[in-house]
Coordinates of C-alpha atoms in Angstrom, one line a residue:
R1 CA -9.9 20.9 -3.5
V2 CA -12.0 24.0 -4.1
H3 CA -11.3 27.1 -2.0
G4 CA -13.0 30.5 -2.6
G5 CA -14.1 29.5 -6.1
F6 CA -10.7 28.3 -7.2
L7 CA -9.7 24.7 -8.0
A8 CA -6.3 23.3 -7.1
E9 CA -4.6 21.5 -10.0
P10 CA -2.2 18.6 -9.7
S11 CA 0.7 20.9 -10.4
G12 CA -0.1 23.0 -7.4
A13 CA -1.5 25.9 -9.4
C14 CA -5.0 27.2 -9.0
R15 CA -7.6 28.1 -11.5
R16 CA -11.0 29.7 -11.2
C17 CA -14.0 27.3 -11.3
P18 CA -16.1 27.7 -14.4
S19 CA -19.2 29.9 -14.1
E20 CA -21.5 26.9 -14.9
P21 CA -19.7 23.8 -13.5
R22 CA -22.7 21.5 -13.7
A23 CA -23.0 22.3 -17.4
L24 CA -19.4 20.9 -17.8
L25 CA -20.3 17.8 -15.8
S26 CA -23.2 17.2 -18.1
V27 CA -20.7 17.0 -20.9
F28 CA -19.2 14.0 -19.1
V29 CA -22.7 12.4 -19.0
V30 CA -23.2 13.0 -22.7
A31 CA -19.8 11.5 -23.5
V32 CA -20.8 8.3 -21.6
V33 CA -24.0 8.0 -23.6
A34 CA -22.2 8.6 -26.9
L35 CA -19.6 6.0 -26.1
S36 CA -22.2 3.4 -25.2
S37 CA -23.9 4.1 -28.5
A38 CA -20.7 3.8 -30.4
C39 CA -19.8 0.5 -28.9
V40 CA -23.2 -1.0 -29.6
A41 CA -23.0 0.3 -33.2
V42 CA -19.6 -1.5 -33.6
V43 CA -21.1 -4.8 -32.4
A44 CA -24.3 -4.3 -34.4
L45 CA -22.3 -3.8 -37.6
S46 CA -20.8 -7.2 -37.4
R47 CA -24.1 -9.0 -36.7
G48 CA -24.5 -10.2 -40.3
A49 CA -20.9 -10.9 -41.1
R50 CA -19.5 -14.3 -41.8
A51 CA -17.8 -16.0 -38.8
D52 CA -14.7 -17.7 -39.9
V53 CA -10.9 -17.2 -39.6
E54 CA -10.7 -15.1 -42.7
E55 CA -13.5 -12.8 -41.5
L56 CA -11.9 -12.7 -38.1
R57 CA -8.9 -10.9 -39.5
V58 CA -10.9 -8.3 -41.5
R59 CA -10.4 -4.8 -40.2
R60 CA -13.8 -3.0 -40.3
L61 CA -12.6 -0.2 -38.0
P62 CA -9.1 1.2 -37.6
P63 CA -7.4 -1.0 -34.9
S64 CA -4.9 1.7 -34.3
I65 CA -7.5 3.9 -32.5
P66 CA -7.4 1.8 -29.2
L67 CA -3.6 1.8 -29.3
V68 CA -3.6 5.6 -29.6
I69 CA -6.2 6.0 -26.8
T70 CA -4.2 3.8 -24.5
A71 CA -1.0 5.8 -25.2
L72 CA -2.9 9.1 -24.5
Q73 CA -4.2 7.7 -21.2
I74 CA -0.7 6.8 -20.1
V75 CA 0.4 10.3 -20.9
G76 CA -2.5 11.6 -18.8
V77 CA -1.4 9.4 -15.9
L78 CA 2.2 10.8 -16.1
A79 CA 0.7 14.3 -16.0
V80 CA -1.0 13.8 -12.6
A81 CA 2.0 12.0 -11.1
D82 CA 3.7 14.1 -8.5
L83 CA 6.9 14.5 -10.5
S84 CA 7.3 18.3 -10.0
W85 CA 6.6 19.0 -13.6
P86 CA 7.0 22.6 -14.7
P87 CA 3.5 24.1 -14.9
S88 CA 3.6 24.5 -18.7
A89 CA 4.7 20.9 -19.2
Q90 CA 2.2 19.6 -16.7
R91 CA -0.7 21.4 -18.5
A92 CA 0.5 20.1 -21.9
L93 CA 0.4 16.5 -20.6
A94 CA -2.8 16.8 -18.5
V95 CA -4.9 17.6 -21.6
F96 CA -4.6 13.9 -22.5
N97 CA -6.7 12.9 -19.4
V98 CA -9.7 13.6 -21.8
A99 CA -8.9 10.2 -23.3
S100 CA -9.6 8.6 -19.9
L101 CA -12.9 10.6 -19.4
D102 CA -11.3 11.7 -16.1
V103 CA -14.1 13.6 -14.3
S104 CA -11.6 16.0 -12.9
I105 CA -11.1 17.3 -16.5
F106 CA -14.7 18.5 -16.3
A107 CA -14.0 20.4 -13.0
S108 CA -16.2 18.1 -11.1
E109 CA -14.8 19.3 -7.8
C110 CA -16.4 22.6 -8.6
S111 CA -19.8 21.0 -9.1
L112 CA -19.6 18.1 -6.6
S113 CA -19.5 18.7 -2.9
D114 CA -16.6 16.5 -1.8
F115 CA -14.3 13.6 -2.6
G116 CA -17.0 11.0 -1.8
A117 CA -19.4 12.4 -4.4
K118 CA -16.6 12.5 -7.0
Y119 CA -15.5 8.9 -6.2
A120 CA -19.1 7.7 -6.4
V121 CA -19.6 9.3 -9.9
A122 CA -16.3 7.8 -11.1
L123 CA -17.4 4.3 -10.1
V124 CA -21.1 4.5 -10.9
A125 CA -20.5 5.9 -14.4
P126 CA -19.4 2.4 -15.8
V127 CA -22.5 0.8 -14.4
V128 CA -24.7 3.5 -16.1
F129 CA -22.7 2.7 -19.3
A130 CA -23.5 -1.0 -19.0
L131 CA -27.2 -0.3 -18.5
L132 CA -27.3 2.0 -21.5
V133 CA -25.6 -0.8 -23.5
V134 CA -28.3 -3.3 -22.4
V135 CA -31.1 -1.0 -23.5
Q136 CA -29.6 0.0 -26.8
L137 CA -28.5 -3.5 -27.7
A138 CA -32.1 -4.8 -27.0
L139 CA -33.5 -2.0 -29.2
V140 CA -31.1 -2.9 -32.0
R141 CA -32.0 -6.6 -31.8
L142 CA -35.7 -5.7 -31.8
W143 CA -35.7 -3.3 -34.7
V144 CA -32.9 -4.5 -37.0
R145 CA -33.1 -8.0 -38.5
A146 CA -29.8 -9.6 -39.3
P147 CA -29.6 -11.5 -42.6
V148 CA -27.9 -14.5 -40.9
P149 CA -28.3 -16.0 -37.4
T150 CA -26.5 -14.0 -34.8
A151 CA -25.0 -14.6 -31.4
S152 CA -27.2 -14.6 -28.3
F153 CA -28.1 -11.4 -26.5
G154 CA -25.7 -12.3 -23.7
S155 CA -22.9 -13.0 -26.1
Q156 CA -23.4 -9.7 -27.8
L157 CA -23.5 -7.9 -24.4
L158 CA -20.2 -9.5 -23.5
A159 CA -18.8 -8.5 -26.9
V160 CA -19.6 -4.8 -26.2
L161 CA -18.2 -5.0 -22.6
F162 CA -15.1 -6.8 -23.9
L163 CA -14.7 -4.0 -26.5
A164 CA -15.0 -1.2 -23.9
G165 CA -13.5 -2.9 -20.8
P166 CA -9.9 -3.2 -21.9
L167 CA -10.0 0.4 -23.3
A168 CA -11.3 1.8 -20.0
Y169 CA -9.3 -0.5 -17.7
L170 CA -6.5 2.0 -16.8
P171 CA -8.8 4.9 -15.7
L172 CA -11.2 2.4 -14.0
A173 CA -8.3 0.8 -12.1
R174 CA -7.1 4.2 -10.9
S175 CA -10.6 5.4 -10.0
S176 CA -11.1 2.2 -7.9
L177 CA -7.7 2.1 -6.2
V178 CA -7.5 5.8 -5.3
L179 CA -9.5 5.1 -2.1
F180 CA -6.8 2.8 -0.9
D181 CA -3.9 5.3 -1.5
C182 CA -3.3 6.6 2.0
T183 CA -0.3 8.4 3.6
R184 CA 0.7 8.6 7.2
L185 CA 1.3 12.1 8.4
A186 CA 3.1 13.6 11.4
D187 CA 0.1 13.1 13.7
G188 CA 0.3 9.4 13.2
R189 CA -2.9 9.2 11.2
Y190 CA -3.4 8.1 7.6
Y191 CA -5.0 10.5 5.1
L192 CA -6.1 10.1 1.5
D193 CA -3.5 11.2 -1.0
A194 CA -6.3 12.4 -3.3
D195 CA -7.8 14.6 -0.6
M196 CA -5.9 15.2 2.6
S197 CA -9.1 16.3 4.4
V198 CA -10.3 12.6 4.3
E199 CA -8.9 10.5 7.1
C200 CA -8.4 6.8 6.1
F201 CA -10.0 4.0 8.1
A202 CA -12.5 6.4 9.7
G203 CA -15.6 8.4 9.1
S204 CA -16.4 9.1 5.4
W205 CA -13.7 6.8 4.3
R206 CA -15.4 3.8 5.9
A207 CA -18.7 4.9 4.3
L208 CA -17.0 4.7 0.9
L209 CA -15.3 1.4 1.6
P210 CA -18.1 -0.9 0.4
L211 CA -18.2 1.1 -2.9
G212 CA -14.4 0.7 -3.2
V213 CA -14.6 -3.0 -2.6
V214 CA -17.3 -3.3 -5.3
G215 CA -15.0 -1.3 -7.7
L216 CA -12.2 -3.7 -7.0
A217 CA -14.4 -6.7 -7.7
L218 CA -16.1 -5.4 -10.8
Y219 CA -13.3 -3.5 -12.5
V220 CA -9.8 -4.2 -11.2
C221 CA -10.4 -8.0 -10.8
G222 CA -13.6 -8.6 -12.7
I223 CA -12.5 -7.4 -16.2
P224 CA -9.3 -9.6 -16.3
I225 CA -11.1 -12.6 -14.8
A226 CA -13.9 -12.3 -17.3
I227 CA -11.6 -12.0 -20.3
G228 CA -9.3 -14.8 -19.1
A229 CA -12.2 -17.1 -18.3
T230 CA -13.7 -16.5 -21.7
L231 CA -10.5 -17.2 -23.6
F232 CA -9.9 -20.3 -21.5
V233 CA -13.4 -21.8 -21.7
H234 CA -13.5 -21.3 -25.5
R235 CA -9.9 -22.0 -26.2
N236 CA -10.7 -24.9 -28.6
G237 CA -13.0 -22.8 -30.7
L238 CA -11.3 -19.4 -30.9
F239 CA -10.5 -19.9 -34.6
S240 CA -13.0 -22.5 -35.6
D241 CA -16.3 -22.0 -33.8
A242 CA -18.5 -19.5 -35.7
T243 CA -20.4 -18.5 -32.5
V244 CA -17.2 -17.9 -30.5
I245 CA -15.6 -15.9 -33.3
R246 CA -18.7 -13.7 -33.8
A247 CA -19.2 -13.1 -30.0
Y248 CA -15.6 -12.8 -28.7
G249 CA -13.4 -12.3 -31.8
S250 CA -12.9 -8.6 -30.9
L251 CA -10.8 -9.8 -27.9
Y252 CA -8.1 -11.5 -29.9
R253 CA -8.6 -10.7 -33.6
L254 CA -5.5 -8.5 -33.7
F255 CA -3.1 -11.0 -32.2
R256 CA -1.3 -14.0 -33.7
R257 CA -2.6 -17.4 -32.6
P258 CA 0.2 -18.1 -30.1
M259 CA -0.5 -14.7 -28.6
V260 CA -4.3 -14.9 -27.8
A261 CA -3.6 -14.3 -24.1
M262 CA -1.9 -11.0 -24.9
P263 CA -5.0 -9.0 -23.8
L264 CA -4.4 -10.2 -20.3
A265 CA -0.8 -9.1 -20.4
L266 CA -1.8 -5.6 -21.6
L267 CA -4.3 -5.4 -18.8
G268 CA -1.5 -6.3 -16.4
K269 CA 0.6 -3.5 -17.8
K270 CA -2.2 -1.0 -17.3
L271 CA -2.7 -2.1 -13.7
A272 CA 1.0 -1.8 -13.0
I273 CA 1.0 1.8 -14.3
A274 CA -2.1 2.6 -12.2
C275 CA -0.4 1.2 -9.1
C276 CA 2.8 3.1 -9.7
S277 CA 0.9 6.3 -10.1
L278 CA -1.0 5.9 -6.8
F279 CA 1.0 3.9 -4.3
L280 CA 4.5 5.3 -5.2
S281 CA 3.4 8.9 -5.4
R282 CA 5.5 9.8 -2.3
L283 CA 8.6 8.1 -3.6
Q284 CA 9.2 10.0 -6.8
G285 CA 12.5 8.3 -7.7
L286 CA 11.0 4.9 -7.2
Q287 CA 7.8 5.9 -9.1
I288 CA 9.8 7.0 -12.1
A289 CA 11.8 3.8 -12.0
G290 CA 8.5 1.8 -11.8
F291 CA 7.0 3.7 -14.8
L292 CA 10.1 3.2 -16.8
A293 CA 10.3 -0.5 -15.9
V294 CA 6.7 -1.2 -16.9
I295 CA 6.9 0.7 -20.2
L296 CA 10.3 -0.7 -21.2
V297 CA 9.5 -4.3 -20.3
G298 CA 6.3 -3.9 -22.3
G299 CA 8.4 -2.6 -25.2
L300 CA 10.8 -5.5 -25.0
V301 CA 8.0 -8.0 -25.0
Q302 CA 6.5 -6.2 -28.0
L303 CA 9.9 -6.3 -29.8
K304 CA 10.6 -10.0 -29.0
A305 CA 7.2 -11.6 -29.3
A306 CA 5.7 -9.4 -32.1
P307 CA 2.2 -10.3 -30.9
Y308 CA 0.1 -8.5 -33.5
F309 CA -1.1 -10.3 -36.6
Y310 CA -0.4 -7.2 -38.6
P311 CA 3.2 -6.1 -37.9
E312 CA 2.4 -2.4 -38.4
Y313 CA 0.7 -2.4 -34.9
D314 CA 3.9 -3.7 -33.4
R315 CA 5.7 -0.8 -34.8
I316 CA 3.1 1.7 -33.5
E317 CA 3.4 0.3 -30.0
L318 CA 7.2 0.5 -30.2
V319 CA 7.1 4.2 -31.3
F320 CA 4.7 5.0 -28.4
T321 CA 7.0 3.1 -26.0
A322 CA 10.0 5.3 -27.1
L323 CA 8.0 8.6 -26.8
L324 CA 6.6 7.7 -23.3
S325 CA 10.1 6.7 -22.2
T326 CA 11.4 10.0 -23.4
I327 CA 8.7 11.9 -21.4
L328 CA 9.7 10.0 -18.3
V329 CA 13.4 11.0 -18.9
G330 CA 12.1 14.6 -18.6
G331 CA 10.5 13.7 -15.3
L332 CA 13.8 12.1 -14.2
V333 CA 15.6 15.3 -15.0
V334 CA 13.1 17.3 -12.9
H335 CA 13.4 14.9 -10.0
A336 CA 17.3 15.0 -10.1
N337 CA 17.4 18.8 -9.7
Q338 CA 15.0 19.1 -6.8
G339 CA 17.7 19.1 -4.1
E340 CA 18.7 22.1 -2.2
S341 CA 22.2 22.0 -3.9
A342 CA 20.6 22.9 -7.2
T343 CA 21.0 26.6 -7.9
P344 CA 18.0 28.7 -9.2
S345 CA 19.8 29.1 -12.6
T346 CA 20.1 25.3 -12.8
K347 CA 16.5 24.7 -12.0
S348 CA 15.4 27.4 -14.5
N349 CA 17.5 25.8 -17.3
Q350 CA 16.3 22.3 -16.6
A351 CA 12.7 23.5 -16.5
K352 CA 13.2 25.0 -20.0
F353 CA 14.7 21.8 -21.2
V354 CA 11.9 19.7 -19.8
I355 CA 9.2 22.0 -21.3
V356 CA 10.9 21.7 -24.7
L357 CA 11.3 18.0 -24.4
V358 CA 7.7 17.4 -23.3
V359 CA 6.3 19.6 -26.1
M360 CA 8.4 17.9 -28.7
C361 CA 7.2 14.5 -27.5
V362 CA 3.6 15.6 -27.4
V363 CA 3.8 17.0 -30.9
A364 CA 5.5 13.8 -32.1
L365 CA 3.0 11.6 -30.4
L366 CA 0.0 13.4 -31.8
G367 CA 1.5 13.6 -35.3
F368 CA 2.4 9.9 -35.4
A369 CA -1.1 9.0 -34.0
V370 CA -2.8 11.0 -36.7
L371 CA -0.6 9.4 -39.3
A372 CA -1.2 5.8 -38.0
V373 CA -5.0 6.3 -37.8
A374 CA -5.0 7.9 -41.3
N375 CA -3.1 4.9 -42.8
D376 CA -5.5 2.5 -41.0
I377 CA -8.5 4.3 -42.4
R378 CA -7.1 4.1 -45.9
T379 CA -6.5 0.4 -45.4
V380 CA -9.9 -0.3 -44.0
V381 CA -11.6 1.6 -46.9
A382 CA -9.5 -0.2 -49.5
E383 CA -10.3 -3.6 -48.0
A384 CA -14.0 -2.8 -47.8
R385 CA -14.0 -1.7 -51.4
A386 CA -12.3 -4.9 -52.5
R387 CA -14.8 -7.0 -50.6
R388 CA -17.7 -5.3 -52.2
Q389 CA -16.3 -5.8 -55.6
G390 CA -15.5 -9.4 -54.9
K391 CA -11.8 -8.9 -55.4
P392 CA -9.2 -10.8 -53.4
L393 CA -7.6 -8.7 -50.6
G394 CA -4.1 -9.8 -51.6
E395 CA -1.4 -11.0 -49.4
S396 CA -1.4 -9.6 -45.9
A397 CA 1.6 -7.8 -44.3
H398 CA 1.9 -10.8 -41.9
A399 CA 2.1 -13.2 -44.9
R400 CA 4.7 -11.0 -46.6
R401 CA 6.9 -10.9 -43.6
L402 CA 6.7 -14.7 -43.1
R403 CA 7.5 -15.2 -46.8
A404 CA 10.5 -12.9 -46.6
I405 CA 11.8 -14.7 -43.5
S406 CA 11.2 -18.1 -45.1
R407 CA 13.1 -17.2 -48.3
A408 CA 16.0 -15.8 -46.4
G409 CA 16.3 -18.9 -44.3
L410 CA 15.7 -21.5 -47.0
A411 CA 18.5 -20.1 -49.1
D412 CA 21.0 -21.6 -46.5
I413 CA 19.3 -25.1 -46.3
D414 CA 20.6 -27.9 -48.6
D415 CA 17.2 -29.6 -48.9
P416 CA 14.5 -26.9 -48.5
E417 CA 11.7 -29.2 -49.8
G418 CA 12.5 -31.9 -47.3
F419 CA 12.8 -29.3 -44.5
M420 CA 9.4 -27.8 -45.3
Q421 CA 7.8 -31.2 -45.4
S422 CA 9.2 -32.0 -42.0
V423 CA 7.8 -28.7 -40.7
L424 CA 4.4 -29.1 -42.3
G425 CA 4.1 -32.9 -41.5
E426 CA 1.8 -34.7 -44.0
Q427 CA 0.9 -31.6 -46.0
T428 CA 2.0 -31.4 -49.6
V429 CA 4.7 -28.8 -50.3
K430 CA 4.4 -27.8 -53.9
R431 CA 6.9 -24.9 -54.2
T432 CA 9.6 -24.6 -51.6
T433 CA 12.9 -24.4 -53.4
V434 CA 14.1 -20.8 -53.8
S435 CA 17.2 -20.0 -55.8
A436 CA 19.8 -17.7 -54.4
A437 CA 19.2 -15.2 -57.3
E438 CA 15.4 -15.2 -56.6
T439 CA 16.0 -14.7 -52.9
E440 CA 18.3 -11.7 -53.5
T441 CA 15.9 -10.0 -55.9
E442 CA 12.5 -10.8 -54.2
M443 CA 13.3 -10.8 -50.5
L444 CA 11.4 -8.1 -48.7
P445 CA 12.8 -6.1 -45.9
L446 CA 12.0 -7.4 -42.4

């Protein structure tokens, strides 16, 4: 809330509103326009590409960027969670809310009159984004002629929305569900956690309820249903139908064939994090346990299933899981020392420890993110150069890992050729026997 020209931050501290708050809000609008243009450009670049399984796996843009953005969004959620972070630690984490295009980053409460206006902007912004996409996509199809037949306008529109939807799902889910995060106070009435001046189930809250229901339908439920329905309806053509690959390949191109439903699991993880951040905000211990459970279970699934076609992205996810879990350990330390029995000296020491821990994790996360994206860019450029020169791309990391596992296992089988024939059915196996010496000298590390 804004009082006397000062804005209350999630940490409880106050900062003065900027002199031109509406100018900062305009930055948010410009960012929405720029993102819509970027998404349309990504889809437009693939209009003339071949549509087959080989092309499906081609990396034209660094796939690590969405992974980095998602990790930064989760850090931003942890920052606004009521975990009694030391102010310095909270500010270091809250910077990452920029990755969510959180309107509060742009001091919207200084430029918007009340919670209702802020809530409306947060939920209407995606609709504006979709309308901008429609207009820009129509202009691209009108002015740019593709060298080969392309997908229909509707399919391309879905491709853009499927590109942006999963990336924005966490902030959209939080923005939609915040209206339903109410707390009962001593007077027996329920008030909105996000703004205690708003009484739930009455007055302005009821006026916002239709908008909240639309947000639940369009974003919280609509995005997973649309993605799930698309994958199910086109399940037989995901890797064979050229039209399906061109229109919807961005949904599952990074995942192995048995893991094409992984986008839904990732959306479920984001929804669970959003629910923990909102509905467990008054139960700090349970909230930390919920965050840890969601992140660690996600890490275990990542480790066990290895869902990505390129194994380097599994490693990136595991590193992010470790860093996020470490940040939560810092939150657990803060929570454990909030009791009255803790001395001022103990609280001061634990605050210093948490600040150092958080800063180290933030630096490590940013450094690793930059390194991952840089490596991705180098790979994308190298593959693009090889395609232009007509050179083979070489064996993928996925194929190298499979070859290493096969060699290690076949060395212990008496009849490797017969085993491979039984695995491959009627297919001809030309070279399956691997000598022990060859296995020892050529086996790659897993």
